[in-house]
């Protein structure tokens, strides 16, 4: 169960769109957007366009997110972008997306530092967690979620935990991974229950009810409504379907 009165609809554009296409799509979303009160629309575009979009979108109905950050604030770290550099351009950052974990080898020890760095720079971290197909088949979902929650949050002070948004993204449901398929409502209900029960065990009832938990993995306009209706789900993290402005707007409408 969730006591959050906010819904987040977050677009993760990965490396799908060119800088020009990203600016065009973001402005198209903003132009046609009619959001209900309490719905937070966020786009995580290529880092190359964060500055331009921050200027063009202003502080209105569409917020920005980085897709990834490094935990050091500055220094000799070729190719990295710090949370403090993102501060002022975006209000959110994804952390520990499964593509970061499984394509780029990020571990919980990296992820917990990134979560802490995001908060230090006043960004809201969207901590992505979720089991692989093998882990699910071996019945390890609960342990994996526990390890990733604890692994991601263990550098935070207790009073900061509620500032984190958690995105449950089962790796087997994320499009682009061969034969991905969306999570069933039953599986999602059970995983969100597990996440909130782990949060309760680790940090207490109040946190377990107040942390926002989102779902991501093959979300489209036609299935967004059923995921949003699942008890304890406070929003969606949408990949490929969010790159088309009209489809993304249809998804937002369901919130
Ligand atoms: P998808 O990606 O919606 O394309 O499955 C979701 C994500 O990876 O955040």
mmCIF file with all atom_site columns, N, CA and C in Angstrom, residues 58-124:
data_model
loop_
_atom_site.group_PDB
_atom_site.id
_atom_site.type_symbol
_atom_site.label_atom_id
_atom_site.label_alt_id
_atom_site.label_comp_id
_atom_site.label_asym_id
_atom_site.label_entity_id
_atom_site.label_seq_id
_atom_site.pdbx_PDB_ins_code
_atom_site.Cartn_x
_atom_site.Cartn_y
_atom_site.Cartn_z
_atom_site.occupancy
_atom_site.B_iso_or_equiv
_atom_site.pdbx_formal_charge
_atom_site.auth_seq_id
_atom_site.auth_comp_id
_atom_site.auth_asym_id
_atom_site.auth_atom_id
_atom_site.pdbx_PDB_model_num
ATOM 1   N N  . UNK A 1 58  ? 11.905 25.238 -19.289 1.00 0.00 ? 58  UNK A N  1
ATOM 2   C CA . UNK A 1 58  ? 11.668 26.076 -18.111 1.00 0.00 ? 58  UNK A CA 1
ATOM 3   C C  . UNK A 1 58  ? 11.295 25.205 -16.928 1.00 0.00 ? 58  UNK A C  1
ATOM 4   N N  . UNK A 1 59  ? 10.704 25.820 -15.929 1.00 0.00 ? 59  UNK A N  1
ATOM 5   C CA . UNK A 1 59  ? 10.384 25.039 -14.715 1.00 0.00 ? 59  UNK A CA 1
ATOM 6   C C  . UNK A 1 59  ? 8.900  24.705 -14.706 1.00 0.00 ? 59  UNK A C  1
ATOM 7   N N  . UNK A 1 60  ? 8.359  24.320 -15.849 1.00 0.00 ? 60  UNK A N  1
ATOM 8   C CA . UNK A 1 60  ? 6.912  24.145 -15.909 1.00 0.00 ? 60  UNK A CA 1
ATOM 9   C C  . UNK A 1 60  ? 6.490  22.695 -15.706 1.00 0.00 ? 60  UNK A C  1
ATOM 10  N N  . UNK A 1 61  ? 5.691  22.196 -16.647 1.00 0.00 ? 61  UNK A N  1
ATOM 11  C CA . UNK A 1 61  ? 5.041  20.909 -16.407 1.00 0.00 ? 61  UNK A CA 1
ATOM 12  C C  . UNK A 1 61  ? 5.874  19.675 -16.732 1.00 0.00 ? 61  UNK A C  1
ATOM 13  N N  . UNK A 1 62  ? 7.048  19.859 -17.359 1.00 0.00 ? 62  UNK A N  1
ATOM 14  C CA . UNK A 1 62  ? 7.895  18.707 -17.648 1.00 0.00 ? 62  UNK A CA 1
ATOM 15  C C  . UNK A 1 62  ? 9.228  18.885 -16.927 1.00 0.00 ? 62  UNK A C  1
ATOM 16  N N  . UNK A 1 63  ? 9.584  17.905 -16.104 1.00 0.00 ? 63  UNK A N  1
ATOM 17  C CA . UNK A 1 63  ? 10.855 17.960 -15.381 1.00 0.00 ? 63  UNK A CA 1
ATOM 18  C C  . UNK A 1 63  ? 11.883 17.099 -16.127 1.00 0.00 ? 63  UNK A C  1
ATOM 19  N N  . UNK A 1 64  ? 13.135 17.277 -15.784 1.00 0.00 ? 64  UNK A N  1
ATOM 20  C CA . UNK A 1 64  ? 14.196 16.518 -16.455 1.00 0.00 ? 64  UNK A CA 1
ATOM 21  C C  . UNK A 1 64  ? 14.923 15.596 -15.477 1.00 0.00 ? 64  UNK A C  1
ATOM 22  N N  . UNK A 1 65  ? 15.468 14.529 -16.040 1.00 0.00 ? 65  UNK A N  1
ATOM 23  C CA . UNK A 1 65  ? 16.288 13.587 -15.257 1.00 0.00 ? 65  UNK A CA 1
ATOM 24  C C  . UNK A 1 65  ? 17.540 13.260 -16.044 1.00 0.00 ? 65  UNK A C  1
ATOM 25  N N  . UNK A 1 66  ? 18.630 13.014 -15.332 1.00 0.00 ? 66  UNK A N  1
ATOM 26  C CA . UNK A 1 66  ? 19.805 12.404 -15.959 1.00 0.00 ? 66  UNK A CA 1
ATOM 27  C C  . UNK A 1 66  ? 19.572 10.892 -15.986 1.00 0.00 ? 66  UNK A C  1
ATOM 28  N N  . UNK A 1 67  ? 20.212 10.213 -16.939 1.00 0.00 ? 67  UNK A N  1
ATOM 29  C CA . UNK A 1 67  ? 20.059 8.749  -16.997 1.00 0.00 ? 67  UNK A CA 1
ATOM 30  C C  . UNK A 1 67  ? 21.047 8.052  -16.075 1.00 0.00 ? 67  UNK A C  1
ATOM 31  N N  . UNK A 1 68  ? 22.095 8.788  -15.693 1.00 0.00 ? 68  UNK A N  1
ATOM 32  C CA . UNK A 1 68  ? 23.171 8.195  -14.898 1.00 0.00 ? 68  UNK A CA 1
ATOM 33  C C  . UNK A 1 68  ? 24.034 9.346  -14.389 1.00 0.00 ? 68  UNK A C  1
ATOM 34  N N  . UNK A 1 69  ? 24.683 9.144  -13.268 1.00 0.00 ? 69  UNK A N  1
ATOM 35  C CA . UNK A 1 69  ? 25.651 10.131 -12.762 1.00 0.00 ? 69  UNK A CA 1
ATOM 36  C C  . UNK A 1 69  ? 26.843 9.378  -12.182 1.00 0.00 ? 69  UNK A C  1
ATOM 37  N N  . UNK A 1 70  ? 27.931 10.107 -11.972 1.00 0.00 ? 70  UNK A N  1
ATOM 38  C CA . UNK A 1 70  ? 29.045 9.535  -11.216 1.00 0.00 ? 70  UNK A CA 1
ATOM 39  C C  . UNK A 1 70  ? 29.009 10.127 -9.816  1.00 0.00 ? 70  UNK A C  1
ATOM 40  N N  . UNK A 1 71  ? 29.582 9.417  -8.830  1.00 0.00 ? 71  UNK A N  1
ATOM 41  C CA . UNK A 1 71  ? 29.391 9.878  -7.447  1.00 0.00 ? 71  UNK A CA 1
ATOM 42  C C  . UNK A 1 71  ? 30.389 10.929 -6.991  1.00 0.00 ? 71  UNK A C  1
ATOM 43  N N  . UNK A 1 72  ? 31.549 11.053 -7.705  1.00 0.00 ? 72  UNK A N  1
ATOM 44  C CA . UNK A 1 72  ? 32.485 12.122 -7.321  1.00 0.00 ? 72  UNK A CA 1
ATOM 45  C C  . UNK A 1 72  ? 31.965 13.443 -7.891  1.00 0.00 ? 72  UNK A C  1
ATOM 46  N N  . UNK A 1 73  ? 32.302 14.537 -7.245  1.00 0.00 ? 73  UNK A N  1
ATOM 47  C CA . UNK A 1 73  ? 31.760 15.820 -7.707  1.00 0.00 ? 73  UNK A CA 1
ATOM 48  C C  . UNK A 1 73  ? 32.571 16.432 -8.846  1.00 0.00 ? 73  UNK A C  1
ATOM 49  N N  . UNK A 1 74  ? 33.888 16.214 -8.876  1.00 0.00 ? 74  UNK A N  1
ATOM 50  C CA . UNK A 1 74  ? 34.709 16.720 -9.981  1.00 0.00 ? 74  UNK A CA 1
ATOM 51  C C  . UNK A 1 74  ? 36.041 15.979 -9.951  1.00 0.00 ? 74  UNK A C  1
ATOM 52  N N  . UNK A 1 75  ? 36.826 16.138 -11.010 1.00 0.00 ? 75  UNK A N  1
ATOM 53  C CA . UNK A 1 75  ? 38.158 15.528 -11.009 1.00 0.00 ? 75  UNK A CA 1
ATOM 54  C C  . UNK A 1 75  ? 38.439 14.743 -12.270 1.00 0.00 ? 75  UNK A C  1
ATOM 55  N N  . UNK A 1 76  ? 39.480 13.902 -12.208 1.00 0.00 ? 76  UNK A N  1
ATOM 56  C CA . UNK A 1 76  ? 39.981 13.192 -13.383 1.00 0.00 ? 76  UNK A CA 1
ATOM 57  C C  . UNK A 1 76  ? 39.182 11.909 -13.602 1.00 0.00 ? 76  UNK A C  1
ATOM 58  N N  . UNK A 1 77  ? 37.970 12.038 -14.162 1.00 0.00 ? 77  UNK A N  1
ATOM 59  C CA . UNK A 1 77  ? 37.099 10.883 -14.377 1.00 0.00 ? 77  UNK A CA 1
ATOM 60  C C  . UNK A 1 77  ? 36.550 10.944 -15.798 1.00 0.00 ? 77  UNK A C  1
ATOM 61  N N  . UNK A 1 78  ? 37.397 10.554 -16.739 1.00 0.00 ? 78  UNK A N  1
ATOM 62  C CA . UNK A 1 78  ? 37.078 10.680 -18.156 1.00 0.00 ? 78  UNK A CA 1
ATOM 63  C C  . UNK A 1 78  ? 35.719 10.074 -18.505 1.00 0.00 ? 78  UNK A C  1
ATOM 64  N N  . UNK A 1 79  ? 34.920 10.864 -19.166 1.00 0.00 ? 79  UNK A N  1
ATOM 65  C CA . UNK A 1 79  ? 33.641 10.356 -19.683 1.00 0.00 ? 79  UNK A CA 1
ATOM 66  C C  . UNK A 1 79  ? 32.500 10.385 -18.690 1.00 0.00 ? 79  UNK A C  1
ATOM 67  N N  . UNK A 1 80  ? 32.762 10.783 -17.460 1.00 0.00 ? 80  UNK A N  1
ATOM 68  C CA . UNK A 1 80  ? 31.693 10.759 -16.455 1.00 0.00 ? 80  UNK A CA 1
ATOM 69  C C  . UNK A 1 80  ? 31.053 12.143 -16.284 1.00 0.00 ? 80  UNK A C  1
ATOM 70  N N  . UNK A 1 81  ? 29.866 12.144 -15.713 1.00 0.00 ? 81  UNK A N  1
ATOM 71  C CA . UNK A 1 81  ? 29.137 13.390 -15.421 1.00 0.00 ? 81  UNK A CA 1
ATOM 72  C C  . UNK A 1 81  ? 28.719 13.327 -13.955 1.00 0.00 ? 81  UNK A C  1
ATOM 73  N N  . UNK A 1 82  ? 29.025 14.363 -13.200 1.00 0.00 ? 82  UNK A N  1
ATOM 74  C CA . UNK A 1 82  ? 28.716 14.304 -11.762 1.00 0.00 ? 82  UNK A CA 1
ATOM 75  C C  . UNK A 1 82  ? 27.305 14.810 -11.481 1.00 0.00 ? 82  UNK A C  1
ATOM 76  N N  . UNK A 1 83  ? 26.803 14.413 -10.313 1.00 0.00 ? 83  UNK A N  1
ATOM 77  C CA . UNK A 1 83  ? 25.495 14.907 -9.875  1.00 0.00 ? 83  UNK A CA 1
ATOM 78  C C  . UNK A 1 83  ? 25.539 16.416 -9.729  1.00 0.00 ? 83  UNK A C  1
ATOM 79  N N  . UNK A 1 84  ? 26.691 16.941 -9.273  1.00 0.00 ? 84  UNK A N  1
ATOM 80  C CA . UNK A 1 84  ? 26.745 18.403 -9.084  1.00 0.00 ? 84  UNK A CA 1
ATOM 81  C C  . UNK A 1 84  ? 26.735 19.130 -10.433 1.00 0.00 ? 84  UNK A C  1
ATOM 82  N N  . UNK A 1 85  ? 27.234 18.480 -11.490 1.00 0.00 ? 85  UNK A N  1
ATOM 83  C CA . UNK A 1 85  ? 27.132 19.100 -12.825 1.00 0.00 ? 85  UNK A CA 1
ATOM 84  C C  . UNK A 1 85  ? 25.687 19.085 -13.326 1.00 0.00 ? 85  UNK A C  1
ATOM 85  N N  . UNK A 1 86  ? 24.967 18.043 -12.953 1.00 0.00 ? 86  UNK A N  1
ATOM 86  C CA . UNK A 1 86  ? 23.578 17.920 -13.405 1.00 0.00 ? 86  UNK A CA 1
ATOM 87  C C  . UNK A 1 86  ? 22.664 18.863 -12.620 1.00 0.00 ? 86  UNK A C  1
ATOM 88  N N  . UNK A 1 87  ? 23.058 19.127 -11.383 1.00 0.00 ? 87  UNK A N  1
ATOM 89  C CA . UNK A 1 87  ? 22.255 20.013 -10.527 1.00 0.00 ? 87  UNK A CA 1
ATOM 90  C C  . UNK A 1 87  ? 22.011 21.347 -11.237 1.00 0.00 ? 87  UNK A C  1
ATOM 91  N N  . UNK A 1 88  ? 20.784 21.794 -11.250 1.00 0.00 ? 88  UNK A N  1
ATOM 92  C CA . UNK A 1 88  ? 20.469 23.043 -11.949 1.00 0.00 ? 88  UNK A CA 1
ATOM 93  C C  . UNK A 1 88  ? 19.904 22.776 -13.336 1.00 0.00 ? 88  UNK A C  1
ATOM 94  N N  . UNK A 1 89  ? 20.218 21.598 -13.900 1.00 0.00 ? 89  UNK A N  1
ATOM 95  C CA . UNK A 1 89  ? 19.679 21.244 -15.217 1.00 0.00 ? 89  UNK A CA 1
ATOM 96  C C  . UNK A 1 89  ? 18.523 20.259 -15.077 1.00 0.00 ? 89  UNK A C  1
ATOM 97  N N  . UNK A 1 90  ? 18.664 19.337 -14.122 1.00 0.00 ? 90  UNK A N  1
ATOM 98  C CA . UNK A 1 90  ? 17.638 18.308 -13.932 1.00 0.00 ? 90  UNK A CA 1
ATOM 99  C C  . UNK A 1 90  ? 17.297 18.225 -12.453 1.00 0.00 ? 90  UNK A C  1
ATOM 100 N N  . UNK A 1 91  ? 16.137 17.656 -12.169 1.00 0.00 ? 91  UNK A N  1
ATOM 101 C CA . UNK A 1 91  ? 15.744 17.490 -10.762 1.00 0.00 ? 91  UNK A CA 1
ATOM 102 C C  . UNK A 1 91  ? 15.820 16.043 -10.311 1.00 0.00 ? 91  UNK A C  1
ATOM 103 N N  . UNK A 1 92  ? 15.983 15.132 -11.280 1.00 0.00 ? 92  UNK A N  1
ATOM 104 C CA . UNK A 1 92  ? 15.997 13.703 -10.971 1.00 0.00 ? 92  UNK A CA 1
ATOM 105 C C  . UNK A 1 92  ? 17.214 13.060 -11.637 1.00 0.00 ? 92  UNK A C  1
ATOM 106 N N  . UNK A 1 93  ? 17.579 11.878 -11.164 1.00 0.00 ? 93  UNK A N  1
ATOM 107 C CA . UNK A 1 93  ? 18.516 11.056 -11.928 1.00 0.00 ? 93  UNK A CA 1
ATOM 108 C C  . UNK A 1 93  ? 18.155 9.585  -11.738 1.00 0.00 ? 93  UNK A C  1
ATOM 109 N N  . UNK A 1 94  ? 18.214 8.817  -12.825 1.00 0.00 ? 94  UNK A N  1
ATOM 110 C CA . UNK A 1 94  ? 18.100 7.370  -12.680 1.00 0.00 ? 94  UNK A CA 1
ATOM 111 C C  . UNK A 1 94  ? 19.392 6.891  -12.043 1.00 0.00 ? 94  UNK A C  1
ATOM 112 N N  . UNK A 1 95  ? 19.296 5.841  -11.246 1.00 0.00 ? 95  UNK A N  1
ATOM 113 C CA . UNK A 1 95  ? 20.501 5.226  -10.674 1.00 0.00 ? 95  UNK A CA 1
ATOM 114 C C  . UNK A 1 95  ? 20.309 3.714  -10.712 1.00 0.00 ? 95  UNK A C  1
ATOM 115 N N  . UNK A 1 96  ? 21.348 3.008  -11.180 1.00 0.00 ? 96  UNK A N  1
ATOM 116 C CA . UNK A 1 96  ? 21.310 1.550  -11.135 1.00 0.00 ? 96  UNK A CA 1
ATOM 117 C C  . UNK A 1 96  ? 20.327 0.920  -12.099 1.00 0.00 ? 96  UNK A C  1
ATOM 118 N N  . UNK A 1 97  ? 20.048 1.595  -13.220 1.00 0.00 ? 97  UNK A N  1
ATOM 119 C CA . UNK A 1 97  ? 19.199 0.960  -14.241 1.00 0.00 ? 97  UNK A CA 1
ATOM 120 C C  . UNK A 1 97  ? 19.829 -0.393 -14.607 1.00 0.00 ? 97  UNK A C  1
ATOM 121 N N  . UNK A 1 98  ? 18.985 -1.353 -14.966 1.00 0.00 ? 98  UNK A N  1
ATOM 122 C CA . UNK A 1 98  ? 19.536 -2.702 -15.216 1.00 0.00 ? 98  UNK A CA 1
ATOM 123 C C  . UNK A 1 98  ? 20.544 -2.694 -16.359 1.00 0.00 ? 98  UNK A C  1
ATOM 124 N N  . UNK A 1 99  ? 20.391 -1.764 -17.323 1.00 0.00 ? 99  UNK A N  1
ATOM 125 C CA . UNK A 1 99  ? 21.409 -1.705 -18.383 1.00 0.00 ? 99  UNK A CA 1
ATOM 126 C C  . UNK A 1 99  ? 22.746 -1.222 -17.822 1.00 0.00 ? 99  UNK A C  1
ATOM 127 N N  . UNK A 1 100 ? 22.709 -0.367 -16.813 1.00 0.00 ? 100 UNK A N  1
ATOM 128 C CA . UNK A 1 100 ? 23.951 0.038  -16.124 1.00 0.00 ? 100 UNK A CA 1
ATOM 129 C C  . UNK A 1 100 ? 24.520 -1.168 -15.365 1.00 0.00 ? 100 UNK A C  1
ATOM 130 N N  . UNK A 1 101 ? 23.645 -1.939 -14.728 1.00 0.00 ? 101 UNK A N  1
ATOM 131 C CA . UNK A 1 101 ? 24.137 -3.078 -13.932 1.00 0.00 ? 101 UNK A CA 1
ATOM 132 C C  . UNK A 1 101 ? 24.701 -4.172 -14.843 1.00 0.00 ? 101 UNK A C  1
ATOM 133 N N  . UNK A 1 102 ? 23.922 -4.549 -15.889 1.00 0.00 ? 102 UNK A N  1
ATOM 134 C CA . UNK A 1 102 ? 24.291 -5.767 -16.625 1.00 0.00 ? 102 UNK A CA 1
ATOM 135 C C  . UNK A 1 102 ? 25.094 -5.507 -17.893 1.00 0.00 ? 102 UNK A C  1
ATOM 136 N N  . UNK A 1 103 ? 24.998 -4.308 -18.480 1.00 0.00 ? 103 UNK A N  1
ATOM 137 C CA . UNK A 1 103 ? 25.836 -4.018 -19.653 1.00 0.00 ? 103 UNK A CA 1
ATOM 138 C C  . UNK A 1 103 ? 27.147 -3.376 -19.199 1.00 0.00 ? 103 UNK A C  1
ATOM 139 N N  . UNK A 1 104 ? 27.072 -2.522 -18.174 1.00 0.00 ? 104 UNK A N  1
ATOM 140 C CA . UNK A 1 104 ? 28.277 -1.772 -17.769 1.00 0.00 ? 104 UNK A CA 1
ATOM 141 C C  . UNK A 1 104 ? 28.852 -2.234 -16.431 1.00 0.00 ? 104 UNK A C  1
ATOM 142 N N  . UNK A 1 105 ? 28.279 -3.291 -15.875 1.00 0.00 ? 105 UNK A N  1
ATOM 143 C CA . UNK A 1 105 ? 28.890 -3.910 -14.701 1.00 0.00 ? 105 UNK A CA 1
ATOM 144 C C  . UNK A 1 105 ? 28.776 -3.128 -13.401 1.00 0.00 ? 105 UNK A C  1
ATOM 145 N N  . UNK A 1 106 ? 27.806 -2.234 -13.291 1.00 0.00 ? 106 UNK A N  1
ATOM 146 C CA . UNK A 1 106 ? 27.659 -1.511 -12.019 1.00 0.00 ? 106 UNK A CA 1
ATOM 147 C C  . UNK A 1 106 ? 27.201 -2.453 -10.918 1.00 0.00 ? 106 UNK A C  1
ATOM 148 N N  . UNK A 1 107 ? 27.764 -2.257 -9.755  1.00 0.00 ? 107 UNK A N  1
ATOM 149 C CA . UNK A 1 107 ? 27.443 -3.089 -8.597  1.00 0.00 ? 107 UNK A CA 1
ATOM 150 C C  . UNK A 1 107 ? 26.755 -2.235 -7.540  1.00 0.00 ? 107 UNK A C  1
ATOM 151 N N  . UNK A 1 108 ? 26.175 -2.914 -6.538  1.00 0.00 ? 108 UNK A N  1
ATOM 152 C CA . UNK A 1 108 ? 25.540 -2.153 -5.449  1.00 0.00 ? 108 UNK A CA 1
ATOM 153 C C  . UNK A 1 108 ? 26.518 -1.170 -4.804  1.00 0.00 ? 108 UNK A C  1
ATOM 154 N N  . UNK A 1 109 ? 27.808 -1.548 -4.768  1.00 0.00 ? 109 UNK A N  1
ATOM 155 C CA . UNK A 1 109 ? 28.763 -0.629 -4.118  1.00 0.00 ? 109 UNK A CA 1
ATOM 156 C C  . UNK A 1 109 ? 28.923 0.679  -4.906  1.00 0.00 ? 109 UNK A C  1
ATOM 157 N N  . UNK A 1 110 ? 28.721 0.641  -6.231  1.00 0.00 ? 110 UNK A N  1
ATOM 158 C CA . UNK A 1 110 ? 28.732 1.875  -7.031  1.00 0.00 ? 110 UNK A CA 1
ATOM 159 C C  . UNK A 1 110 ? 27.397 2.606  -6.841  1.00 0.00 ? 110 UNK A C  1
ATOM 160 N N  . UNK A 1 111 ? 26.345 1.816  -6.869  1.00 0.00 ? 111 UNK A N  1
ATOM 161 C CA . UNK A 1 111 ? 24.998 2.384  -6.903  1.00 0.00 ? 111 UNK A CA 1
ATOM 162 C C  . UNK A 1 111 ? 24.683 3.144  -5.614  1.00 0.00 ? 111 UNK A C  1
ATOM 163 N N  . UNK A 1 112 ? 25.110 2.588  -4.484  1.00 0.00 ? 112 UNK A N  1
ATOM 164 C CA . UNK A 1 112 ? 24.791 3.293  -3.221  1.00 0.00 ? 112 UNK A CA 1
ATOM 165 C C  . UNK A 1 112 ? 25.512 4.638  -3.152  1.00 0.00 ? 112 UNK A C  1
ATOM 166 N N  . UNK A 1 113 ? 26.714 4.717  -3.744  1.00 0.00 ? 113 UNK A N  1
ATOM 167 C CA . UNK A 1 113 ? 27.426 6.000  -3.740  1.00 0.00 ? 113 UNK A CA 1
ATOM 168 C C  . UNK A 1 113 ? 26.734 6.991  -4.674  1.00 0.00 ? 113 UNK A C  1
ATOM 169 N N  . UNK A 1 114 ? 26.187 6.476  -5.761  1.00 0.00 ? 114 UNK A N  1
ATOM 170 C CA . UNK A 1 114 ? 25.479 7.359  -6.704  1.00 0.00 ? 114 UNK A CA 1
ATOM 171 C C  . UNK A 1 114 ? 24.185 7.890  -6.082  1.00 0.00 ? 114 UNK A C  1
ATOM 172 N N  . UNK A 1 115 ? 23.477 7.024  -5.363  1.00 0.00 ? 115 UNK A N  1
ATOM 173 C CA . UNK A 1 115 ? 22.236 7.469  -4.704  1.00 0.00 ? 115 UNK A CA 1
ATOM 174 C C  . UNK A 1 115 ? 22.574 8.589  -3.718  1.00 0.00 ? 115 UNK A C  1
ATOM 175 N N  . UNK A 1 116 ? 23.631 8.383  -2.942  1.00 0.00 ? 116 UNK A N  1
ATOM 176 C CA . UNK A 1 116 ? 24.017 9.399  -1.952  1.00 0.00 ? 116 UNK A CA 1
ATOM 177 C C  . UNK A 1 116 ? 24.472 10.681 -2.648  1.00 0.00 ? 116 UNK A C  1
ATOM 178 N N  . UNK A 1 117 ? 25.227 10.548 -3.748  1.00 0.00 ? 117 UNK A N  1
ATOM 179 C CA . UNK A 1 117 ? 25.714 11.731 -4.471  1.00 0.00 ? 117 UNK A CA 1
ATOM 180 C C  . UNK A 1 117 ? 24.540 12.522 -5.049  1.00 0.00 ? 117 UNK A C  1
ATOM 181 N N  . UNK A 1 118 ? 23.529 11.818 -5.530  1.00 0.00 ? 118 UNK A N  1
ATOM 182 C CA . UNK A 1 118 ? 22.355 12.504 -6.087  1.00 0.00 ? 118 UNK A CA 1
ATOM 183 C C  . UNK A 1 118 ? 21.715 13.375 -5.006  1.00 0.00 ? 118 UNK A C  1
ATOM 184 N N  . UNK A 1 119 ? 21.490 12.804 -3.852  1.00 0.00 ? 119 UNK A N  1
ATOM 185 C CA . UNK A 1 119 ? 20.836 13.577 -2.783  1.00 0.00 ? 119 UNK A CA 1
ATOM 186 C C  . UNK A 1 119 ? 21.706 14.743 -2.332  1.00 0.00 ? 119 UNK A C  1
ATOM 187 N N  . UNK A 1 120 ? 23.026 14.502 -2.292  1.00 0.00 ? 120 UNK A N  1
ATOM 188 C CA . UNK A 1 120 ? 23.959 15.579 -1.904  1.00 0.00 ? 120 UNK A CA 1
ATOM 189 C C  . UNK A 1 120 ? 23.818 16.773 -2.843  1.00 0.00 ? 120 UNK A C  1
ATOM 190 N N  . UNK A 1 121 ? 23.511 16.490 -4.112  1.00 0.00 ? 121 UNK A N  1
ATOM 191 C CA . UNK A 1 121 ? 23.361 17.567 -5.099  1.00 0.00 ? 121 UNK A CA 1
ATOM 192 C C  . UNK A 1 121 ? 21.901 17.921 -5.330  1.00 0.00 ? 121 UNK A C  1
ATOM 193 N N  . UNK A 1 122 ? 21.053 17.529 -4.399  1.00 0.00 ? 122 UNK A N  1
ATOM 194 C CA . UNK A 1 122 ? 19.619 17.886 -4.454  1.00 0.00 ? 122 UNK A CA 1
ATOM 195 C C  . UNK A 1 122 ? 18.909 17.348 -5.688  1.00 0.00 ? 122 UNK A C  1
ATOM 196 N N  . UNK A 1 123 ? 19.340 16.174 -6.159  1.00 0.00 ? 123 UNK A N  1
ATOM 197 C CA . UNK A 1 123 ? 18.591 15.478 -7.224  1.00 0.00 ? 123 UNK A CA 1
ATOM 198 C C  . UNK A 1 123 ? 17.809 14.348 -6.555  1.00 0.00 ? 123 UNK A C  1
ATOM 199 N N  . UNK A 1 124 ? 16.634 14.051 -7.083  1.00 0.00 ? 124 UNK A N  1
ATOM 200 C CA . UNK A 1 124 ? 15.900 12.885 -6.577  1.00 0.00 ? 124 UNK A CA 1
ATOM 201 C C  . UNK A 1 124 ? 16.404 11.645 -7.305  1.00 0.00 ? 124 UNK A C  1
#
